[in-house]
PDB file of C-alpha atoms and ligand atoms in Angstrom:
ATOM      1  CA  MET N 296     -95.133  34.899 -35.969  1.00 36.00           C
ATOM      2  CA  THR N 297     -97.865  36.548 -37.988  1.00 37.00           C
ATOM      3  CA  ASP N 298    -101.574  36.166 -37.359  1.00 39.00           C
ATOM      4  CA  ASP N 299    -101.905  34.195 -40.552  1.00 39.00           C
ATOM      5  CA  ALA N 300     -99.431  31.585 -39.438  1.00 38.00           C
ATOM      6  CA  SER N 301    -100.888  31.214 -35.961  1.00 39.00           C
ATOM      7  CA  GLU N 302    -104.479  30.673 -37.049  1.00 38.00           C
ATOM      8  CA  PRO N 303    -105.699  27.124 -37.712  1.00 39.00           C
ATOM      9  CA  GLY N 304    -105.841  26.683 -41.423  1.00 39.00           C
ATOM     10  CA  GLY N 305    -103.632  29.725 -41.968  1.00 40.00           C
ATOM     11  CA  LYS N 306    -101.201  29.785 -44.835  1.00 41.00           C
ATOM     12  CA  PRO N 307     -97.966  27.849 -44.367  1.00 43.00           C
ATOM     13  CA  GLU N 308     -94.902  29.729 -43.149  1.00 41.00           C
ATOM     14  CA  SER N 309     -93.494  31.759 -45.988  1.00 39.00           C
ATOM     15  CA  ARG N 310     -90.618  34.069 -46.721  1.00 41.00           C
ATOM     16  CA  ARG N 311     -92.924  36.921 -45.698  1.00 38.00           C
ATOM     17  CA  ASP N 312     -93.325  35.352 -42.241  1.00 36.00           C
ATOM     18  CA  PHE N 313     -89.574  35.063 -41.914  1.00 33.00           C
ATOM     19  CA  LEU N 314     -89.153  38.748 -42.674  1.00 36.00           C
ATOM     20  CA  TYR N 315     -91.682  39.643 -40.009  1.00 34.00           C
ATOM     21  CA  LEU N 316     -89.853  37.486 -37.468  1.00 33.00           C
ATOM     22  CA  THR N 317     -86.532  39.072 -38.329  1.00 33.00           C
ATOM     23  CA  ALA N 318     -87.963  42.553 -37.928  1.00 34.00           C
ATOM     24  CA  GLY N 319     -89.372  41.555 -34.550  1.00 33.00           C
ATOM     25  CA  LEU N 320     -86.007  40.334 -33.350  1.00 34.00           C
ATOM     26  CA  PHE N 321     -84.282  43.568 -34.288  1.00 36.00           C
ATOM     27  CA  THR N 322     -86.971  45.585 -32.563  1.00 34.00           C
ATOM     28  CA  GLY N 323     -86.337  43.547 -29.422  1.00 34.00           C
ATOM     29  CA  VAL N 324     -82.618  44.239 -29.516  1.00 39.00           C
ATOM     30  CA  GLY N 325     -83.207  47.951 -30.058  1.00 36.00           C
ATOM     31  CA  THR N 326     -85.538  48.098 -27.088  1.00 35.00           C
ATOM     32  CA  ALA N 327     -83.072  46.284 -24.860  1.00 36.00           C
ATOM     33  CA  LEU N 328     -80.307  48.688 -25.813  1.00 39.00           C
ATOM     34  CA  ALA N 329     -82.513  51.718 -25.269  1.00 37.00           C
ATOM     35  CA  LEU N 330     -83.319  50.477 -21.778  1.00 36.00           C
ATOM     36  CA  TRP N 331     -79.672  50.315 -20.770  1.00 38.00           C
ATOM     37  CA  PRO N 332     -79.383  53.770 -19.153  1.00 37.00           C
ATOM     38  CA  PHE N 333     -82.431  53.037 -17.012  1.00 35.00           C
ATOM     39  CA  ILE N 334     -81.318  49.544 -16.024  1.00 36.00           C
ATOM     40  CA  ASP N 335     -77.905  50.918 -15.072  1.00 39.00           C
ATOM     41  CA  SER N 336     -79.479  53.308 -12.605  1.00 38.00           C
ATOM     42  CA  MET N 337     -80.964  50.373 -10.691  1.00 40.00           C
ATOM     43  CA  ASP N 338     -77.604  49.857  -8.978  1.00 46.00           C
ATOM     44  CA  PRO N 339     -76.993  46.095  -9.211  1.00 44.00           C
ATOM     45  CA  SER N 340     -75.242  44.449  -6.282  1.00 48.00           C
ATOM     46  CA  ALA N 341     -71.458  44.246  -6.125  1.00 48.00           C
ATOM     47  CA  ASP N 342     -71.346  40.498  -6.776  1.00 46.00           C
ATOM     48  CA  VAL N 343     -73.338  40.929  -9.988  1.00 46.00           C
ATOM     49  CA  LEU N 344     -70.995  43.682 -11.137  1.00 49.00           C
ATOM     50  CA  ALA N 345     -67.933  41.587 -10.332  1.00 47.00           C
ATOM     51  CA  LEU N 346     -69.119  38.977 -12.805  1.00 52.00           C
ATOM     52  CA  SER N 347     -69.518  41.497 -15.534  1.00 85.00           C
ATOM     53  CA  THR N 348     -66.236  43.302 -15.984  1.00 91.00           C
ATOM     54  CA  THR N 349     -64.124  43.486 -19.126  1.00 93.00           C
ATOM     55  CA  GLU N 350     -60.351  43.994 -19.133  1.00 96.00           C
ATOM     56  CA  VAL N 351     -58.822  45.609 -22.196  1.00 97.00           C
ATOM     57  CA  ASP N 352     -55.176  45.880 -23.252  1.00 97.00           C
ATOM     58  CA  LEU N 353     -54.833  49.289 -24.879  1.00 98.00           C
ATOM     59  CA  THR N 354     -51.303  48.708 -26.211  1.00 97.00           C
ATOM     60  CA  PRO N 355     -52.251  47.917 -29.847  1.00 96.00           C
ATOM     61  CA  ILE N 356     -54.364  51.044 -30.309  1.00 97.00           C
ATOM     62  CA  GLU N 357     -52.529  53.821 -32.143  1.00 97.00           C
ATOM     63  CA  VAL N 358     -53.260  57.518 -31.759  1.00 97.00           C
ATOM     64  CA  GLY N 359     -56.357  58.270 -33.827  1.00 97.00           C
ATOM     65  CA  GLN N 360     -57.580  54.664 -33.791  1.00 97.00           C
ATOM     66  CA  ALA N 361     -60.639  53.215 -32.111  1.00 97.00           C
ATOM     67  CA  ILE N 362     -61.742  49.748 -31.100  1.00 97.00           C
ATOM     68  CA  THR N 363     -65.025  48.313 -29.935  1.00 97.00           C
ATOM     69  CA  VAL N 364     -65.211  45.850 -27.050  1.00 97.00           C
ATOM     70  CA  ILE N 365     -68.220  44.165 -25.537  1.00 96.00           C
ATOM     71  CA  TRP N 366     -69.107  44.815 -21.915  1.00 96.00           C
ATOM     72  CA  GLN N 367     -72.278  43.437 -20.388  1.00 94.00           C
ATOM     73  CA  LYS N 368     -73.451  42.622 -23.927  1.00 93.00           C
ATOM     74  CA  LYS N 369     -73.107  46.239 -24.986  1.00 96.00           C
ATOM     75  CA  PRO N 370     -70.574  47.752 -27.401  1.00 97.00           C
ATOM     76  CA  VAL N 371     -68.062  50.038 -25.729  1.00 98.00           C
ATOM     77  CA  PHE N 372     -66.128  52.444 -27.918  1.00 98.00           C
ATOM     78  CA  ILE N 373     -62.515  53.078 -26.967  1.00 98.00           C
ATOM     79  CA  ARG N 374     -60.874  55.879 -28.913  1.00 98.00           C
ATOM     80  CA  ARG N 375     -57.296  57.010 -28.527  1.00 98.00           C
ATOM     81  CA  ARG N 376     -57.811  60.665 -29.271  1.00 98.00           C
ATOM     82  CA  THR N 377     -55.462  62.878 -31.223  1.00 98.00           C
ATOM     83  CA  ALA N 378     -54.230  66.158 -29.729  1.00 98.00           C
ATOM     84  CA  LYS N 379     -56.617  67.976 -32.045  1.00 98.00           C
ATOM     85  CA  GLU N 380     -59.600  65.895 -30.881  1.00 98.00           C
ATOM     86  CA  ILE N 381     -58.714  66.468 -27.235  1.00 98.00           C
ATOM     87  CA  LYS N 382     -58.371  70.205 -27.778  1.00 98.00           C
ATOM     88  CA  ALA N 383     -61.732  70.376 -29.572  1.00 98.00           C
ATOM     89  CA  ALA N 384     -63.409  68.478 -26.728  1.00 98.00           C
ATOM     90  CA  GLU N 385     -61.828  70.574 -24.001  1.00 98.00           C
ATOM     91  CA  GLN N 386     -62.424  73.949 -25.633  1.00 98.00           C
ATOM     92  CA  THR N 387     -66.110  73.511 -26.464  1.00 98.00           C
ATOM     93  CA  PRO N 388     -68.163  76.027 -24.439  1.00 98.00           C
ATOM     94  CA  LEU N 389     -70.687  74.290 -22.194  1.00 98.00           C
ATOM     95  CA  ALA N 390     -73.338  76.663 -23.521  1.00 98.00           C
ATOM     96  CA  ASP N 391     -73.061  74.920 -26.902  1.00 97.00           C
ATOM     97  CA  LEU N 392     -73.989  71.535 -25.439  1.00 98.00           C
ATOM     98  CA  PRO N 393     -77.538  70.107 -25.221  1.00 98.00           C
ATOM     99  CA  ASP N 394     -76.351  67.936 -22.310  1.00 98.00           C
ATOM    100  CA  PRO N 395     -73.640  70.146 -20.758  1.00 98.00           C
ATOM    101  CA  GLN N 396     -70.694  68.238 -19.353  1.00 98.00           C
ATOM    102  CA  PRO N 397     -67.016  69.235 -19.447  1.00 98.00           C
ATOM    103  CA  ASP N 398     -64.683  66.809 -21.181  1.00 98.00           C
ATOM    104  CA  SER N 399     -62.659  66.531 -17.964  1.00 98.00           C
ATOM    105  CA  GLU N 400     -65.622  64.792 -16.302  1.00 98.00           C
ATOM    106  CA  ARG N 401     -65.814  62.204 -19.066  1.00 98.00           C
ATOM    107  CA  VAL N 402     -62.246  60.939 -19.164  1.00 98.00           C
ATOM    108  CA  ILE N 403     -59.628  59.697 -16.717  1.00 98.00           C
ATOM    109  CA  LYS N 404     -56.755  60.293 -19.139  1.00 98.00           C
ATOM    110  CA  PRO N 405     -57.513  62.791 -21.921  1.00 98.00           C
ATOM    111  CA  GLU N 406     -55.967  60.555 -24.568  1.00 98.00           C
ATOM    112  CA  TRP N 407     -58.504  57.795 -23.914  1.00 98.00           C
ATOM    113  CA  LEU N 408     -62.206  58.283 -24.463  1.00 98.00           C
ATOM    114  CA  ILE N 409     -64.332  55.339 -23.368  1.00 98.00           C
ATOM    115  CA  VAL N 410     -68.078  55.414 -23.945  1.00 98.00           C
ATOM    116  CA  VAL N 411     -70.957  52.986 -24.352  1.00 98.00           C
ATOM    117  CA  GLY N 412     -71.637  52.833 -28.083  1.00 98.00           C
ATOM    118  CA  VAL N 413     -75.400  53.065 -27.872  1.00 98.00           C
ATOM    119  CA  CYS N 414     -77.200  56.137 -29.166  1.00 98.00           C
ATOM    120  CA  THR N 415     -79.225  57.794 -26.416  1.00 98.00           C
ATOM    121  CA  HIS N 416     -82.115  58.406 -28.786  1.00 98.00           C
ATOM    122  CA  LEU N 417     -83.473  54.955 -29.593  1.00 98.00           C
ATOM    123  CA  GLY N 418     -80.492  52.694 -29.072  1.00 98.00           C
ATOM    124  CA  CYS N 419     -78.826  52.370 -32.479  1.00 98.00           C
ATOM    125  CA  ILE N 420     -75.069  51.890 -32.637  1.00 98.00           C
ATOM    126  CA  PRO N 421     -73.514  55.086 -34.020  1.00 98.00           C
ATOM    127  CA  LEU N 422     -70.947  55.093 -36.829  1.00 98.00           C
ATOM    128  CA  GLY N 423     -67.440  56.451 -36.387  1.00 98.00           C
ATOM    129  CA  GLN N 424     -65.332  53.541 -35.235  1.00 97.00           C
ATOM    130  CA  LYS N 425     -63.886  52.632 -38.634  1.00 94.00           C
ATOM    131  CA  PRO N 426     -61.647  55.099 -40.494  1.00 92.00           C
ATOM    132  CA  THR N 427     -64.093  55.020 -43.407  1.00 96.00           C
ATOM    133  CA  ASP N 428     -67.145  55.742 -41.244  1.00 97.00           C
ATOM    134  CA  PRO N 429     -68.848  59.140 -41.189  1.00 98.00           C
ATOM    135  CA  ARG N 430     -68.152  60.858 -37.885  1.00 98.00           C
ATOM    136  CA  GLY N 431     -70.751  63.594 -38.103  1.00 98.00           C
ATOM    137  CA  ASP N 432     -70.330  67.347 -37.981  1.00 98.00           C
ATOM    138  CA  TYR N 433     -68.293  67.315 -34.759  1.00 98.00           C
ATOM    139  CA  GLY N 434     -65.757  64.564 -35.480  1.00 98.00           C
ATOM    140  CA  GLY N 435     -67.043  62.007 -33.003  1.00 98.00           C
ATOM    141  CA  TRP N 436     -69.804  59.642 -34.057  1.00 98.00           C
ATOM    142  CA  PHE N 437     -72.829  59.871 -36.305  1.00 98.00           C
ATOM    143  CA  CYS N 438     -76.014  57.910 -35.723  1.00 98.00           C
ATOM    144  CA  PRO N 439     -77.712  57.520 -39.094  1.00 98.00           C
ATOM    145  CA  CYS N 440     -80.954  56.185 -37.624  1.00 98.00           C
ATOM    146  CA  HIS N 441     -82.325  59.686 -37.115  1.00 98.00           C
ATOM    147  CA  GLY N 442     -79.256  61.883 -37.541  1.00 98.00           C
ATOM    148  CA  SER N 443     -77.613  62.424 -34.154  1.00 98.00           C
ATOM    149  CA  HIS N 444     -74.107  63.896 -34.132  1.00 98.00           C
ATOM    150  CA  TYR N 445     -71.703  63.314 -31.242  1.00 99.00           C
ATOM    151  CA  ASP N 446     -68.439  65.159 -30.666  1.00 98.00           C
ATOM    152  CA  THR N 447     -64.941  63.956 -29.759  1.00 98.00           C
ATOM    153  CA  SER N 448     -66.031  63.641 -26.149  1.00 98.00           C
ATOM    154  CA  GLY N 449     -69.071  61.538 -27.109  1.00 98.00           C
ATOM    155  CA  ARG N 450     -71.393  64.420 -26.267  1.00 99.00           C
ATOM    156  CA  ILE N 451     -74.562  64.997 -28.234  1.00 98.00           C
ATOM    157  CA  ARG N 452     -74.283  68.111 -30.380  1.00 98.00           C
ATOM    158  CA  LYS N 453     -77.048  67.879 -32.975  1.00 98.00           C
ATOM    159  CA  GLY N 454     -80.049  65.657 -33.686  1.00 98.00           C
ATOM    160  CA  PRO N 455     -82.744  64.013 -31.571  1.00 98.00           C
ATOM    161  CA  ALA N 456     -80.589  62.162 -29.008  1.00 98.00           C
ATOM    162  CA  PRO N 457     -81.208  63.795 -25.614  1.00 98.00           C
ATOM    163  CA  LYS N 458     -78.071  62.737 -23.742  1.00 98.00           C
ATOM    164  CA  ASN N 459     -74.344  62.257 -24.205  1.00 98.00           C
ATOM    165  CA  LEU N 460     -72.999  58.771 -24.853  1.00 98.00           C
ATOM    166  CA  LEU N 461     -72.733  57.100 -21.471  1.00 98.00           C
ATOM    167  CA  VAL N 462     -69.311  56.797 -19.874  1.00 98.00           C
ATOM    168  CA  PRO N 463     -69.176  53.329 -18.267  1.00 98.00           C
ATOM    169  CA  PRO N 464     -67.482  52.796 -14.931  1.00 98.00           C
ATOM    170  CA  TYR N 465     -63.836  51.888 -15.555  1.00 98.00           C
ATOM    171  CA  GLU N 466     -60.394  52.152 -14.040  1.00 98.00           C
ATOM    172  CA  PHE N 467     -56.778  51.897 -15.176  1.00 98.00           C
ATOM    173  CA  LEU N 468     -55.140  48.760 -13.778  1.00 98.00           C
ATOM    174  CA  ASP N 469     -51.801  49.989 -15.140  1.00 97.00           C
ATOM    175  CA  ASP N 470     -50.689  52.437 -17.836  1.00 96.00           C
ATOM    176  CA  THR N 471     -52.119  50.379 -20.680  1.00 95.00           C
ATOM    177  CA  THR N 472     -54.831  48.189 -19.190  1.00 98.00           C
ATOM    178  CA  ILE N 473     -58.333  49.176 -18.204  1.00 98.00           C
ATOM    179  CA  LYS N 474     -61.064  47.291 -16.432  1.00 98.00           C
ATOM    180  CA  ILE N 475     -64.580  48.240 -17.472  1.00 98.00           C
ATOM    181  CA  GLY N 476     -67.286  47.580 -14.941  1.00 96.00           C
TER     182      GLY N 476
HETATM  183 FE1  FES A 556     -79.591  57.401 -32.878  1.00 87.83          FE
HETATM  184 FE2  FES A 556     -82.219  57.795 -33.371  1.00 87.83          FE
HETATM  185  S1  FES A 556     -81.246  56.064 -32.491  1.00 87.83           S
HETATM  186  S2  FES A 556     -80.542  59.104 -33.790  1.00 87.83           S
END
């Protein structure tokens, strides 16, 4: 609500007020998303975590495709990587990475990359899930908010984001089913 609307005798609610409210809501969402890495480090109890898992059937996802699922109200990107994408991720020298981490520490099975789809700069959702999306200079994801480029391991390569896309806790329940959380 704007000052005008909250003051006695202020002008009636207008389209301008609505736009201010909308902007406020989006700011709130962005802040919540940006806080995620910090909240995660607070180590919630096991019973809380048990209530917040997401099971995903990977069967429909073809090589080269990606889907987005929601886990704990956050988007999680699941990409079935091509051989070329895996090779690029595995062969990148650690010295080239702002947040050095080998690909092998970010995946359980190289074909499946699973990351939280929240930019580590200010919490936007990067592009790269749809075939028509830009994927940035390194073939992963591109965050247009301020120009962060992530590679095929979800690692930050260029732009203001300080950290790699977060890998959520997950496990394979069988060959084609994962449980996130
Ligand atoms: Fe992604 Fe700023 S939020 S680059």
